[in-house]
Amino acid sequence: MDSFYQALPPNPNFKSSFEKVSFVPVPDDWFILITDIAGSTKAIEEGRYKDVNTAGGLTAIAVANVYGHMDFPFVFGGDGVTFLLPVHFLFPIRSAIADTIGKVRQTFGLELRAGIVPVQALYEKGAQLFVSKFNASPHYNQCSIFGDGLVLAEAWVKQGEDESYLVRETEKITSADFTGFTCRWEDIPSRKGEVISLILKPLDKDYTKASRLVTRVLNFIRTEFGEEEDYHPIAVETLETATGEYLEKEALAHSGGKRNLFFFLRWLKVKFETWVVRFAMHFHVPLRSAHYRLDQLKVYQVMSADFRKFDGTLKMVMNGSKKNREALTLFLDELTLQKQIQYGIHVSDRSLMTCILKAGESQEVHFVDGADGGFALAAKMLKEKLNER
């Protein structure tokens, strides 16, 4: 049962996950679901990274609606999400992802690639896979994943190692449910000039040593950038509700890419709800929706923003200055010369945010990425460096 993950005690914050070395082995009867957008680099070059982010995030709400809650292990990576799944959710989630593949193609013209790999198969190859979680906000726990099992699973899925691992659109049995998916914020400008998307890979396979290295990097970031609130990419004063295209994309995602009556009604609903939020925030009217006070909506977005995570690589989106970023790259270059890490980095002047929530459970998470390529281009840079080794 999924009680394994729910029973894990959450660490109080991100950094404490590594200081306490609190990772535990993933049960051998679980599965890894890996999703990403094939050809995302081309879509980024065409200026469509928001579509890539949104399409990647749709898988998270499709899976959450099978579970009925959000206390399950997943990590958003910009153009896709990695999940750990207990066996009893395998078939309904496989169907939901199969339908999402078709909906992503119809809505965004993008190809969602998905594969499900048994953890047992990874263990039989001598790979390792560990998980922990930390209390990211009062409204969600964020998981961390460590071990070479994830890298091996990604390779099997992307190389087509075993056709049975791949999820096909034709496997759809029931429709995916995207209730709780929202996309109602404009791009968020940096308060200090730059938004830095970082992916850092510790090269030591021993998770105790890797944890110490991540702690060292986090300590440097604290020294150079300040506390989390100083480099947090989202701030109340920089959040503005979206208009036009972003609201239309949300309605299209819910209508399966079809501009029919359902799309039109959904679009009107989204516009009306956005207007109500603007009204409540502007006039400080304490209207409520589920666990939200609408006049305080921006505070919830900042509180539950997903901007730091670990899935074998440290992934962070940070608000900073050019000086901060140059100091960081000098520090990381030194670690690279010492053969302790490899890293990829991307710099923009703003962030993107895609939101999912389970209102009935008072749970929410807001995926954050750097605009114009963010994690996807940082990952491309990291991959090129690893191939050069």
Coordinates of N, CA, C and O in Angstrom, one line a residue, residues 24 49 53 80-81 125 203 216 249 269 282 287 289 322 325 352 356 358 371:
V24 N 15.5 6.3 2.9 CA 15.2 4.9 3.1 C 15.0 4.2 1.8 O 14.6 4.8 0.8
Y49 N 8.3 27.4 -24.1 CA 8.7 26.7 -22.9 C 7.5 26.6 -21.9 O 7.4 25.7 -21.1
N53 N 6.4 23.3 -19.9 CA 6.2 23.3 -18.5 C 4.8 22.8 -18.2 O 4.6 21.9 -17.3
G80 N 8.9 17.5 -17.4 CA 8.2 16.2 -17.0 C 8.3 16.0 -15.5 O 8.8 16.8 -14.8
V81 N 7.8 14.9 -15.1 CA 7.7 14.5 -13.7 C 8.1 13.1 -13.5 O 7.8 12.2 -14.3
K125 N 19.7 -5.5 -11.1 CA 20.9 -5.0 -11.8 C 21.9 -4.4 -10.9 O 22.9 -3.8 -11.3
L203 N 28.9 13.3 -7.9 CA 29.5 12.2 -8.7 C 29.7 11.0 -7.8 O 29.9 9.9 -8.3
R216 N 27.0 21.1 1.7 CA 28.1 22.1 1.5 C 27.6 23.1 0.4 O 27.8 24.3 0.6
K249 N -5.0 28.7 -22.3 CA -4.3 27.4 -22.3 C -4.8 26.5 -21.2 O -4.9 25.3 -21.4
K269 N -15.4 30.4 -17.1 CA -15.3 30.1 -15.7 C -13.9 30.5 -15.1 O -13.8 31.2 -14.1
H282 N -7.4 43.2 -4.6 CA -7.4 44.7 -4.7 C -8.1 45.4 -3.6 O -7.6 46.4 -3.0
L287 N -12.8 36.9 1.0 CA -13.6 35.8 0.4 C -12.8 34.5 0.5 O -11.5 34.5 0.5
S289 N -12.3 30.3 -0.7 CA -12.5 29.2 -1.6 C -11.7 28.0 -1.1 O -10.5 28.1 -1.1
K322 N 23.7 39.2 -10.8 CA 24.8 38.7 -11.7 C 26.0 38.3 -10.8 O 26.7 37.3 -11.0
R325 N 25.4 35.0 -9.1 CA 25.6 33.9 -10.0 C 27.0 33.6 -10.4 O 27.5 32.5 -10.4
L352 N 8.6 31.0 -14.4 CA 7.2 30.5 -14.8 C 6.7 29.7 -13.6 O 7.4 29.1 -12.8
I356 N -0.9 23.1 -9.2 CA -1.9 22.0 -9.1 C -2.3 22.0 -7.6 O -1.6 22.3 -6.7
K358 N -5.3 20.0 -4.7 CA -6.4 19.2 -4.3 C -7.1 19.9 -3.2 O -6.8 19.8 -2.0
A371 N 12.2 30.9 -16.9 CA 11.7 31.1 -18.3 C 12.7 30.8 -19.3 O 13.9 30.8 -19.1

